[in-house]
Tab-separated table of C-alpha atoms in Angstrom:
chain	number	residue	atom	x	y	z
A	1	MET	CA	152.776	-18.966	45.452
A	2	GLY	CA	151.419	-22.323	44.149
A	3	ALA	CA	153.109	-24.467	46.493
A	4	SER	CA	152.546	-22.853	49.344
A	5	LEU	CA	149.116	-23.573	48.670
A	6	LYS	CA	149.505	-26.614	47.606
A	7	GLN	CA	151.239	-27.517	51.122
A	8	LEU	CA	148.408	-25.677	53.111
A	9	GLU	CA	146.077	-28.079	51.496
A	10	ASN	CA	148.548	-31.065	52.241
A	11	ASP	CA	148.462	-29.793	56.208
A	12	THR	CA	144.845	-29.684	55.709
A	13	ARG	CA	144.503	-32.967	54.101
A	14	ARG	CA	146.215	-34.546	57.242
A	15	CYS	CA	143.954	-33.093	60.297
A	16	LEU	CA	141.024	-35.260	58.232
A	17	LYS	CA	139.824	-38.890	59.055
A	18	GLN	CA	140.673	-40.642	56.284
A	19	VAL	CA	138.089	-43.485	54.984
A	20	HIS	CA	138.206	-45.653	52.438
A	21	ASP	CA	135.144	-46.302	50.068
A	22	ASN	CA	134.654	-48.572	47.902
A	23	VAL	CA	132.998	-46.526	45.224
A	24	HIS	CA	134.822	-42.788	45.332
A	25	GLY	CA	138.149	-44.266	47.002
A	26	ASP	CA	139.750	-41.965	50.046
A	27	ILE	CA	137.442	-40.297	52.021
A	28	HIS	CA	138.203	-36.985	54.400
A	29	ILE	CA	135.954	-36.653	57.168
A	30	ASP	CA	136.643	-32.602	58.712
A	31	PRO	CA	136.282	-32.772	62.683
A	32	LEU	CA	133.118	-31.383	63.204
A	33	SER	CA	131.673	-33.866	60.689
A	34	LEU	CA	133.925	-36.482	62.633
A	35	LYS	CA	132.094	-35.821	66.129
A	36	PHE	CA	128.552	-36.890	64.451
A	37	VAL	CA	130.246	-39.740	62.567
A	38	ASP	CA	131.911	-40.975	66.196
A	39	THR	CA	128.162	-41.206	67.758
A	40	GLN	CA	126.162	-44.390	68.752
A	41	GLN	CA	123.316	-43.103	66.861
A	42	PHE	CA	125.260	-42.550	63.369
A	43	GLN	CA	127.270	-45.841	64.191
A	44	ARG	CA	123.744	-47.359	64.019
A	45	LEU	CA	123.714	-47.292	60.716
A	46	ARG	CA	125.814	-49.628	60.076
A	47	ASP	CA	123.145	-52.253	60.863
A	48	LEU	CA	120.478	-50.827	58.178
A	49	LYS	CA	121.638	-52.350	55.374
A	50	GLN	CA	121.065	-49.667	52.519
A	51	LEU	CA	118.088	-52.012	50.012
A	52	GLY	CA	116.494	-53.688	52.818
A	53	MET	CA	116.014	-57.539	51.803
A	54	THR	CA	117.393	-57.232	48.294
A	55	TYR	CA	120.235	-59.132	49.844
A	56	MET	CA	118.265	-62.186	49.700
A	57	VAL	CA	118.134	-62.224	46.284
A	58	TYR	CA	121.424	-60.123	45.427
A	59	PRO	CA	123.810	-61.520	48.298
A	60	GLY	CA	126.306	-58.283	46.783
A	61	ALA	CA	123.889	-56.202	48.857
A	62	VAL	CA	124.647	-56.204	51.764
A	63	HIS	CA	125.847	-51.893	52.331
A	64	SER	CA	124.670	-50.170	54.880
A	65	ARG	CA	123.045	-46.958	55.075
A	66	PHE	CA	126.836	-46.024	56.829
A	67	GLU	CA	128.464	-46.239	53.843
A	68	HIS	CA	125.824	-44.348	51.930
A	69	SER	CA	125.846	-41.259	53.968
A	70	LEU	CA	129.889	-41.057	53.803
A	71	GLY	CA	129.418	-41.498	50.512
A	72	VAL	CA	126.608	-38.387	50.001
A	73	TYR	CA	128.772	-36.520	52.473
A	74	TRP	CA	132.045	-36.766	49.799
A	75	LEU	CA	130.074	-36.204	46.560
A	76	ALA	CA	128.338	-33.195	48.731
A	77	SER	CA	131.610	-31.748	49.620
A	78	ASP	CA	133.052	-32.368	45.911
A	79	ALA	CA	130.018	-30.227	44.569
A	80	VAL	CA	130.024	-27.554	46.866
A	81	ASN	CA	133.711	-26.753	46.537
A	82	ARG	CA	133.752	-27.147	42.845
A	83	LEU	CA	130.764	-24.436	42.560
A	84	LYS	CA	133.077	-22.252	44.396
A	85	ASP	CA	136.171	-22.821	42.359
A	86	TYR	CA	133.848	-22.632	39.009
A	87	GLN	CA	132.374	-19.334	40.775
A	88	GLY	CA	134.187	-17.497	43.138
A	89	TRP	CA	131.458	-14.629	43.062
A	90	LEU	CA	128.947	-16.868	44.099
A	91	GLY	CA	129.921	-15.946	47.244
A	92	ILE	CA	130.131	-19.641	48.768
A	93	ASP	CA	132.404	-19.654	52.160
A	94	GLN	CA	133.855	-21.763	54.710
A	95	PHE	CA	130.117	-21.727	56.606
A	96	ASP	CA	128.341	-22.868	53.463
A	97	ILE	CA	130.639	-25.348	52.455
A	98	GLN	CA	130.269	-26.874	56.006
A	99	THR	CA	126.526	-27.192	56.153
A	100	VAL	CA	126.182	-28.599	52.808
A	101	LYS	CA	128.925	-31.445	54.011
A	102	LEU	CA	126.295	-32.403	56.786
A	103	ALA	CA	123.605	-32.122	55.536
A	104	GLY	CA	125.032	-34.951	52.724
A	105	LEU	CA	126.092	-37.012	56.120
A	106	LEU	CA	122.810	-37.211	58.247
A	107	HIS	CA	120.497	-36.905	55.067
A	108	ASP	CA	119.448	-40.576	56.231
A	109	VAL	CA	119.844	-41.033	60.096
A	110	GLY	CA	116.143	-40.892	60.392
A	111	HIS	CA	115.668	-44.317	58.344
A	112	GLY	CA	114.135	-47.185	60.152
A	113	PRO	CA	114.574	-51.023	59.884
A	114	PHE	CA	115.417	-52.622	56.694
A	115	SER	CA	114.816	-48.850	55.132
A	116	HIS	CA	111.753	-48.054	52.948
A	117	MET	CA	110.065	-51.314	53.823
A	118	PHE	CA	109.663	-50.051	57.580
A	119	GLU	CA	108.675	-46.606	56.114
A	120	HIS	CA	105.947	-48.007	53.461
A	121	ASP	CA	104.836	-51.083	53.990
A	122	PHE	CA	105.387	-52.133	57.790
A	123	LEU	CA	104.021	-48.164	59.510
A	124	PRO	CA	100.927	-47.889	56.806
A	125	ARG	CA	99.735	-51.516	57.753
A	126	VAL	CA	100.143	-51.035	61.929
A	127	CYS	CA	99.851	-46.792	62.172
A	128	SER	CA	96.262	-46.151	59.633
A	129	GLY	CA	96.272	-42.576	58.338
A	130	LEU	CA	99.888	-41.873	60.323
A	131	LYS	CA	102.083	-38.734	58.940
A	132	TRP	CA	105.546	-40.154	59.374
A	133	SER	CA	108.688	-40.211	57.196
A	134	HIS	CA	112.248	-40.692	57.628
A	135	GLU	CA	113.253	-37.593	56.472
A	136	GLU	CA	111.355	-35.692	59.363
A	137	MET	CA	112.424	-38.295	61.710
A	138	SER	CA	116.442	-37.248	60.472
A	139	LEU	CA	115.648	-33.777	61.654
A	140	LYS	CA	114.684	-35.184	65.461
A	141	MET	CA	117.789	-37.573	64.943
A	142	ILE	CA	119.927	-34.509	63.994
A	143	ASP	CA	118.566	-32.259	66.967
A	144	TYR	CA	119.211	-35.904	69.576
A	145	ILE	CA	122.850	-36.306	67.852
A	146	VAL	CA	123.520	-32.921	68.860
A	147	ASP	CA	122.446	-32.435	72.805
A	148	GLU	CA	123.594	-36.176	73.636
A	149	ASN	CA	126.543	-35.777	72.396
A	150	TYR	CA	127.376	-32.497	73.218
A	151	ILE	CA	128.031	-31.411	69.716
A	152	ASP	CA	129.071	-27.852	69.515
A	153	ILE	CA	127.400	-26.672	66.426
A	154	GLY	CA	125.425	-23.180	65.957
A	155	ASN	CA	122.002	-22.383	65.867
A	156	GLU	CA	122.485	-21.329	62.250
A	157	MET	CA	124.095	-24.344	61.131
A	158	LEU	CA	122.162	-26.679	62.114
A	159	ARG	CA	118.863	-24.914	61.237
A	160	LYS	CA	120.246	-24.631	57.046
A	161	VAL	CA	121.186	-28.285	57.804
A	162	LYS	CA	117.730	-29.645	59.184
A	163	GLU	CA	116.255	-27.827	55.731
A	164	MET	CA	118.599	-29.374	53.503
A	165	VAL	CA	117.795	-32.598	54.671
A	166	VAL	CA	114.466	-32.791	54.122
A	167	ALA	CA	114.472	-29.872	51.014
A	168	SER	CA	112.987	-32.658	48.869
A	169	ARG	CA	110.139	-32.365	50.374
A	170	ASN	CA	109.729	-29.093	51.649
A	171	PRO	CA	111.773	-26.806	49.309
A	172	PRO	CA	112.734	-23.227	50.680
A	173	SER	CA	111.293	-20.231	49.572
A	174	ARG	CA	113.181	-19.210	46.536
A	175	THR	CA	112.748	-15.249	47.834
A	176	ALA	CA	114.005	-15.719	51.068
A	177	THR	CA	116.597	-18.429	51.360
A	178	GLU	CA	120.510	-16.656	50.874
A	179	LYS	CA	122.042	-18.522	48.382
A	180	SER	CA	119.295	-20.975	47.983
A	181	PHE	CA	121.216	-23.046	45.236
A	182	LEU	CA	122.445	-24.969	47.808
A	183	TYR	CA	119.699	-26.785	48.424
A	184	ASP	CA	119.862	-28.473	45.201
A	185	ILE	CA	123.061	-30.241	46.262
A	186	VAL	CA	121.786	-32.959	48.692
A	187	ALA	CA	118.081	-32.878	48.365
A	188	ASN	CA	116.419	-31.290	45.020
A	189	GLY	CA	113.355	-30.394	45.602
A	190	ARG	CA	113.860	-28.252	42.601
A	191	ASN	CA	114.451	-30.909	39.906
A	192	GLY	CA	115.341	-33.672	41.526
A	193	ILE	CA	119.150	-34.085	40.270
A	194	ASP	CA	121.030	-34.233	43.688
A	195	VAL	CA	124.314	-36.219	44.700
A	196	ASP	CA	122.233	-38.879	47.418
A	197	LYS	CA	121.036	-40.288	43.846
A	198	PHE	CA	124.281	-39.815	42.230
A	199	ASP	CA	125.850	-42.234	45.315
A	200	TYR	CA	122.919	-44.912	45.680
A	201	ILE	CA	122.379	-45.367	41.910
A	202	VAL	CA	126.461	-45.597	41.873
A	203	ARG	CA	126.658	-47.847	44.496
A	204	ASP	CA	123.685	-50.161	44.323
A	205	SER	CA	124.203	-51.153	41.181
A	206	ARG	CA	127.870	-52.100	42.256
A	207	ALA	CA	126.538	-54.179	44.967
A	208	CYS	CA	124.405	-56.108	42.644
A	209	GLY	CA	126.404	-56.904	39.506
A	210	LEU	CA	124.899	-54.346	37.818
A	211	GLY	CA	126.360	-52.070	34.841
A	212	CYS	CA	125.843	-48.649	35.894
A	213	ASN	CA	126.479	-46.003	32.429
A	214	PHE	CA	125.749	-43.235	34.423
A	215	GLU	CA	128.523	-40.703	35.160
A	216	PHE	CA	127.962	-38.187	37.811
A	217	GLN	CA	130.911	-36.849	36.979
A	218	ARG	CA	130.277	-35.531	34.006
A	219	LEU	CA	127.665	-33.264	35.612
A	220	PHE	CA	129.927	-32.194	37.819
A	221	GLU	CA	132.275	-30.655	35.439
A	222	THR	CA	129.602	-28.806	33.911
A	223	MET	CA	127.091	-27.520	36.321
A	224	LYS	CA	127.236	-23.561	36.828
A	225	VAL	CA	124.606	-21.272	38.384
A	226	ILE	CA	122.462	-18.887	36.759
A	227	ASP	CA	120.104	-17.494	38.630
A	228	ASP	CA	120.470	-18.803	42.043
A	229	GLU	CA	120.275	-22.485	40.153
A	230	ILE	CA	122.090	-25.080	39.538
A	231	CYS	CA	121.304	-25.594	35.645
A	232	TYR	CA	123.539	-27.599	33.045
A	233	ARG	CA	125.122	-27.701	29.876
A	234	ALA	CA	122.384	-28.494	27.244
A	235	LYS	CA	124.997	-31.174	25.996
A	236	GLU	CA	124.540	-32.899	28.907
A	237	TYR	CA	120.513	-33.676	28.318
A	238	LEU	CA	120.915	-37.248	27.832
A	239	THR	CA	123.690	-37.603	30.569
A	240	ILE	CA	120.738	-36.390	32.991
A	241	HIS	CA	118.146	-39.182	31.213
A	242	LYS	CA	120.151	-40.879	32.056
A	243	LEU	CA	120.363	-40.578	35.716
A	244	PHE	CA	116.154	-41.008	35.565
A	245	SER	CA	116.401	-43.920	33.458
A	246	SER	CA	119.393	-45.434	35.755
A	247	ARG	CA	117.024	-45.015	38.859
A	248	ALA	CA	114.062	-46.537	37.322
A	249	ASN	CA	115.584	-49.515	36.031
A	250	LEU	CA	117.071	-50.237	39.498
A	251	HIS	CA	113.993	-49.751	40.602
A	252	ARG	CA	112.265	-52.643	38.152
A	253	THR	CA	114.877	-55.140	38.391
A	254	VAL	CA	116.351	-54.517	42.145
A	255	TYR	CA	113.797	-52.893	44.549
A	256	MET	CA	110.925	-53.793	43.064
A	257	HIS	CA	112.286	-57.179	42.000
A	258	PRO	CA	109.225	-59.997	42.626
A	259	LYS	CA	110.800	-62.163	45.260
A	260	VAL	CA	112.362	-59.258	46.869
A	261	LYS	CA	109.237	-58.188	47.228
A	262	ALA	CA	107.752	-61.627	48.432
A	263	ILE	CA	110.589	-61.459	50.772
A	264	GLU	CA	109.608	-58.627	52.313
A	265	LEU	CA	106.078	-58.701	52.577
A	266	MET	CA	106.841	-62.107	54.335
A	267	ALA	CA	108.759	-59.572	57.449
A	268	VAL	CA	106.187	-56.988	56.694
A	269	ASP	CA	104.012	-59.824	58.370
A	270	ALA	CA	106.358	-61.053	61.356
A	271	MET	CA	107.383	-57.741	62.167
A	272	ILE	CA	103.476	-57.179	62.227
A	273	LYS	CA	102.485	-60.116	64.366
A	274	ALA	CA	105.704	-59.521	66.297
A	275	ASN	CA	104.046	-55.409	67.305
A	276	SER	CA	101.737	-56.326	70.029
A	277	CYS	CA	104.905	-58.281	71.735
A	278	LEU	CA	107.683	-56.109	70.897
A	279	ASP	CA	105.780	-52.641	70.714
A	280	ILE	CA	107.933	-52.185	68.305
A	281	VAL	CA	106.128	-48.887	66.618
A	282	SER	CA	106.204	-47.101	70.186
A	283	CYS	CA	109.499	-45.572	69.475
A	284	ILE	CA	108.730	-44.015	65.925
A	285	ASP	CA	108.670	-40.462	68.232
A	286	SER	CA	111.150	-40.963	70.309
A	287	PRO	CA	114.880	-40.278	69.485
A	288	ASP	CA	116.415	-41.995	72.542
A	289	GLU	CA	114.567	-45.302	71.907
A	290	TYR	CA	114.355	-45.099	67.890
A	291	TRP	CA	117.854	-44.834	67.731
A	292	LYS	CA	118.312	-48.764	69.224
A	293	LEU	CA	116.002	-50.144	66.490
A	294	ASP	CA	117.715	-51.213	62.945
A	295	ASP	CA	117.442	-54.534	61.424
A	296	THR	CA	118.626	-57.218	63.988
A	297	ILE	CA	114.808	-56.738	64.903
A	298	LEU	CA	114.560	-59.795	62.740
A	299	LYS	CA	116.822	-61.430	64.806
A	300	THR	CA	115.702	-60.470	67.887
A	301	ILE	CA	112.081	-62.384	67.116
A	302	GLU	CA	114.233	-65.313	64.980
A	303	THR	CA	116.016	-66.302	68.649
A	304	SER	CA	113.656	-65.467	70.625
A	305	SER	CA	111.579	-68.439	72.691
A	306	GLN	CA	108.738	-66.456	74.014
A	307	PRO	CA	105.498	-68.435	73.009
A	308	GLU	CA	103.547	-64.700	71.269
A	309	LEU	CA	106.463	-64.565	68.811
A	310	LYS	CA	105.983	-68.033	67.502
A	311	GLU	CA	104.001	-67.131	64.114
A	312	SER	CA	106.454	-64.340	63.507
A	313	ARG	CA	109.584	-66.867	64.214
A	314	ASP	CA	108.142	-69.292	62.112
A	315	LEU	CA	107.509	-66.713	58.594
A	316	ILE	CA	111.589	-66.072	59.496
A	317	LEU	CA	111.665	-69.935	59.192
A	318	ARG	CA	110.181	-69.890	56.031
A	319	ILE	CA	112.553	-66.791	54.190
A	320	ARG	CA	115.492	-69.080	56.238
A	321	LYS	CA	114.517	-71.910	54.130
A	322	ARG	CA	113.267	-70.174	51.215
A	323	ASP	CA	109.515	-71.649	51.568
A	324	LEU	CA	108.358	-68.515	50.355
A	325	TYR	CA	105.083	-66.324	49.099
A	326	GLN	CA	104.559	-67.470	45.902
A	327	PHE	CA	104.426	-64.780	42.902
A	328	CYS	CA	101.923	-65.909	40.492
A	329	ASN	CA	101.484	-62.708	38.139
A	330	GLU	CA	101.522	-58.979	37.663
A	331	PHE	CA	100.305	-57.080	35.138
A	332	ALA	CA	100.885	-53.844	34.276
A	333	VAL	CA	97.818	-51.030	34.031
A	334	PRO	CA	97.055	-49.889	30.507
A	335	LYS	CA	98.391	-46.369	30.257
A	336	GLU	CA	95.163	-44.962	29.767
A	337	ARG	CA	93.738	-46.264	32.995
A	338	ILE	CA	96.611	-45.268	35.261
A	339	LEU	CA	94.988	-41.672	35.895
A	340	ASP	CA	91.964	-43.308	37.654
A	341	PHE	CA	93.892	-46.227	38.836
A	342	LYS	CA	93.000	-47.324	42.220
A	343	PRO	CA	95.634	-50.004	44.434
A	344	VAL	CA	93.926	-53.003	44.040
A	345	THR	CA	93.202	-55.136	47.221
A	346	PRO	CA	93.086	-58.871	48.546
A	347	GLN	CA	89.598	-58.760	48.818
A	348	ALA	CA	89.302	-57.400	45.041
A	349	ILE	CA	90.947	-60.624	43.815
A	350	ILE	CA	88.848	-62.789	46.109
A	351	CYS	CA	85.282	-61.394	44.956
A	352	SER	CA	86.944	-62.541	41.502
A	353	GLN	CA	87.484	-66.531	42.576
A	354	ASP	CA	85.429	-68.946	40.907
A	355	SER	CA	83.173	-71.131	42.517
A	356	GLY	CA	84.519	-74.538	43.322
A	357	ASP	CA	86.394	-76.485	45.646
A	358	ILE	CA	88.923	-74.201	47.372
A	359	THR	CA	87.344	-71.155	49.031
A	360	LEU	CA	90.205	-68.126	49.161
A	361	LYS	CA	90.692	-65.954	51.683
A	362	GLU	CA	91.846	-62.775	51.969
A	363	GLU	CA	94.619	-63.951	54.382
A	364	ASP	CA	95.638	-66.061	51.260
A	365	ILE	CA	96.824	-63.709	49.294
A	366	ALA	CA	98.755	-60.686	49.415
A	367	VAL	CA	99.207	-57.968	46.650
A	368	THR	CA	101.588	-55.089	45.702
A	369	ASN	CA	100.570	-52.406	43.883
A	370	VAL	CA	103.772	-50.928	42.452
A	371	LYS	CA	104.909	-47.250	40.574
A	372	ILE	CA	108.013	-46.830	38.671
A	373	ASP	CA	108.579	-43.614	37.438
A	374	LEU	CA	111.533	-41.223	36.341
A	375	THR	CA	111.096	-38.909	39.755
A	376	ARG	CA	108.228	-36.701	39.057
A	377	GLY	CA	104.775	-39.845	38.724
A	378	ARG	CA	103.544	-39.071	34.704
A	379	ASP	CA	105.348	-35.785	33.622
A	380	ASN	CA	108.639	-35.636	32.676
A	381	PRO	CA	111.312	-34.443	34.950
A	382	LEU	CA	113.304	-33.369	32.190
A	383	GLU	CA	111.311	-30.285	31.045
A	384	ILE	CA	112.078	-28.802	34.535
A	385	ILE	CA	115.797	-28.912	34.573
A	386	ASN	CA	117.967	-25.654	33.109
A	387	PHE	CA	120.004	-25.915	31.255
A	388	PHE	CA	122.666	-23.146	29.342
A	389	GLU	CA	124.125	-23.128	26.064
A	390	ASP	CA	127.630	-22.694	27.221
A	391	TYR	CA	130.000	-21.391	30.427
A	392	ASP	CA	130.315	-18.116	29.421
A	393	SER	CA	126.172	-17.872	28.801
A	394	THR	CA	124.028	-15.809	31.666
A	395	LYS	CA	120.396	-17.020	30.457
A	396	LYS	CA	119.151	-20.455	31.051
A	397	PHE	CA	116.086	-22.153	29.157
A	398	GLN	CA	114.395	-25.216	29.112
A	399	ILE	CA	114.616	-28.500	26.441
A	400	MET	CA	111.642	-30.353	24.690
A	401	ASP	CA	112.378	-33.744	24.733
A	402	PHE	CA	111.399	-34.117	21.252
A	403	ARG	CA	114.247	-31.635	20.157
A	404	VAL	CA	116.796	-34.473	21.424
A	405	SER	CA	115.721	-37.103	20.119
A	406	HIS	CA	112.363	-39.021	18.917
A	407	MET	CA	113.671	-42.520	20.665
A	408	LEU	CA	112.992	-41.259	24.118
A	409	PRO	CA	110.044	-42.568	25.991
A	410	ALA	CA	106.572	-41.246	25.267
A	411	ALA	CA	105.061	-41.934	29.028
A	412	TYR	CA	107.472	-41.700	32.127
A	413	GLN	CA	105.382	-44.172	34.925
A	414	ASP	CA	104.953	-47.316	34.941
A	415	VAL	CA	101.747	-48.850	37.502
A	416	MET	CA	102.156	-52.496	37.739
A	417	VAL	CA	99.812	-55.077	40.101
A	418	ARG	CA	101.450	-58.304	41.461
A	419	VAL	CA	99.907	-60.977	43.767
A	420	TYR	CA	101.341	-64.002	45.723
A	421	SER	CA	100.021	-66.933	46.960
A	422	LYS	CA	100.921	-67.392	50.426
A	423	LYS	CA	100.183	-71.074	50.582
A	424	ALA	CA	102.125	-73.047	47.391
A	425	GLU	CA	99.078	-74.983	47.340
A	426	LEU	CA	96.890	-72.351	46.349
A	427	VAL	CA	98.940	-70.784	43.254
A	428	GLY	CA	96.598	-72.079	40.816
A	429	ALA	CA	93.648	-71.202	42.214
A	430	VAL	CA	95.118	-67.242	43.175
A	431	SER	CA	96.073	-66.817	39.604
A	432	LYS	CA	92.904	-67.671	38.339
A	433	ALA	CA	90.867	-65.520	40.295
A	434	PHE	CA	93.213	-62.668	39.423
A	435	GLU	CA	93.046	-63.528	35.965
A	436	ASN	CA	89.348	-62.978	36.451
A	437	TYR	CA	89.463	-59.487	38.493
A	438	GLN	CA	91.529	-58.317	34.991
A	439	LEU	CA	88.439	-59.628	32.776
A	440	ARG	CA	86.353	-57.811	34.753
A	441	THR	CA	87.928	-54.957	35.394
A	442	TYR	CA	89.836	-54.441	31.751
A	443	GLY	CA	87.466	-56.076	29.613
A	444	ASN	CA	90.828	-59.178	28.504
A	445	LEU	CA	93.794	-60.234	30.226
A	446	THR	CA	96.361	-57.716	30.477
A	447	GLN	CA	99.041	-59.821	32.412
A	448	VAL	CA	102.222	-60.752	29.595
A	449	HIS	CA	101.483	-64.424	30.234
A	450	ALA	CA	99.505	-67.101	32.024
A	451	THR	CA	101.303	-68.364	35.159
A	452	PRO	CA	103.647	-71.151	34.663
A	453	GLN	CA	101.662	-74.391	34.893
A	454	LYS	CA	104.625	-75.882	37.022
A	455	LYS	CA	103.886	-72.920	39.780
A	456	GLN	CA	100.211	-74.381	39.513
A	457	GLN	CA	101.201	-78.241	39.702
A	458	ARG	CA	102.553	-77.217	43.239
A	459	ARG	CA	99.106	-77.945	44.632
A	460	LEU	CA	99.600	-81.506	43.326
A	461	SER	CA	102.548	-82.088	44.944
A	462	PHE	CA	101.990	-80.813	47.787
A	463	VAL	CA	98.860	-82.718	48.328
A	464	LEU	CA	100.723	-86.212	47.427
A	465	GLU	CA	103.219	-85.667	50.038
A	466	GLU	CA	100.483	-85.186	52.766
A	467	PRO	CA	101.158	-87.480	54.751
A	468	GLU	CA	98.290	-90.280	55.726
A	469	PRO	CA	96.337	-90.197	58.727
A	470	ASP	CA	96.934	-93.387	61.139
A	471	ILE	CA	93.750	-95.349	60.586
A	472	PRO	CA	93.044	-97.502	63.399
């Protein structure tokens, strides 16, 4: 009997498409999922870098949404099959397995150029007040892919795939949804533990050459469904803490790296200046046009000869030549002021400048307000996770962190304000205005140290290098 089951598994594997992934090894893609993969719309993900402009600072970070989507597909498949093997009485069938796998595969098809930069930095500045998310766009793209490529998929499966894709934003009703634990696998709106994070934490760390001490395999081996919710063995509390802390560390050292943000600010400015000519935003609600939009938009601008795109071309040229917006300084908002914090604007810095020979303008400054947390803002995400004692347990419970260790963090969110000068010769003036803002707002300097003199002296070297005008 065991031999015949093994033979059946081998025969089934031979019918699957095999792809070798540098993180998970061999990935086997089932026939229905392959129909989605082999479409123009899904292949577009090859031209969307997972980490946007980060590769300009971490050269290895050139992996794409395509690889990540295959990785999430594979982990989703692994997770749902393990639950089926561990707890056969849950009634997980082939329909459920296929649905979860497709949700993992298609969860990011709605991303725009340079991923989150497009959604969080570009669109808010050109479409103020617009409520748009890549998750909602993914739903439109999924429907479009099915219709455009005549993919034979049942309405019920399609509906559940789309629900799972947006489950982190719109969790399903726990009383109305059958097997609602399946919605915890890809985009977990209940507690944030999902295979999307498992993949990008490991993949992004590897691509950037950073170590990663989070082992998602341990959670796969110890998960269990209790009361229609995926729970974890109590001894894995610190493993789950590593999941959230690893994510926060990636945000601090990679995604929000000061130089990465400087480049992103320049790329966004270039796209904003080009928008009136290229009408980039016109396609964000139309899947038949949206799928044509990817990271090559910057190359389109850079190689264009249209006079209307000159300012954008000049900004991209500055990026190429590493003539970047200059990071002046940053400060962490005091813990007691985080709750009532309001984003700092360039205008607020301008209003704090000293009277002198330089008058700063709003267009000379860029400000980023960076929030880094453990997924639940100022709250501890581990407080809402349910655990169990041992594999024969039928009761779930929550664990307060002080029962595990007194060395765990007492706060769960950082808010940092960074200021950039768009011109090297203004670094000194911008830095001084930034210090004045801190003194006026908090009564003291909250930055760690002053802006290095080397940066501030760029103004002097810039002036000295300017050619003298011809005198007739």
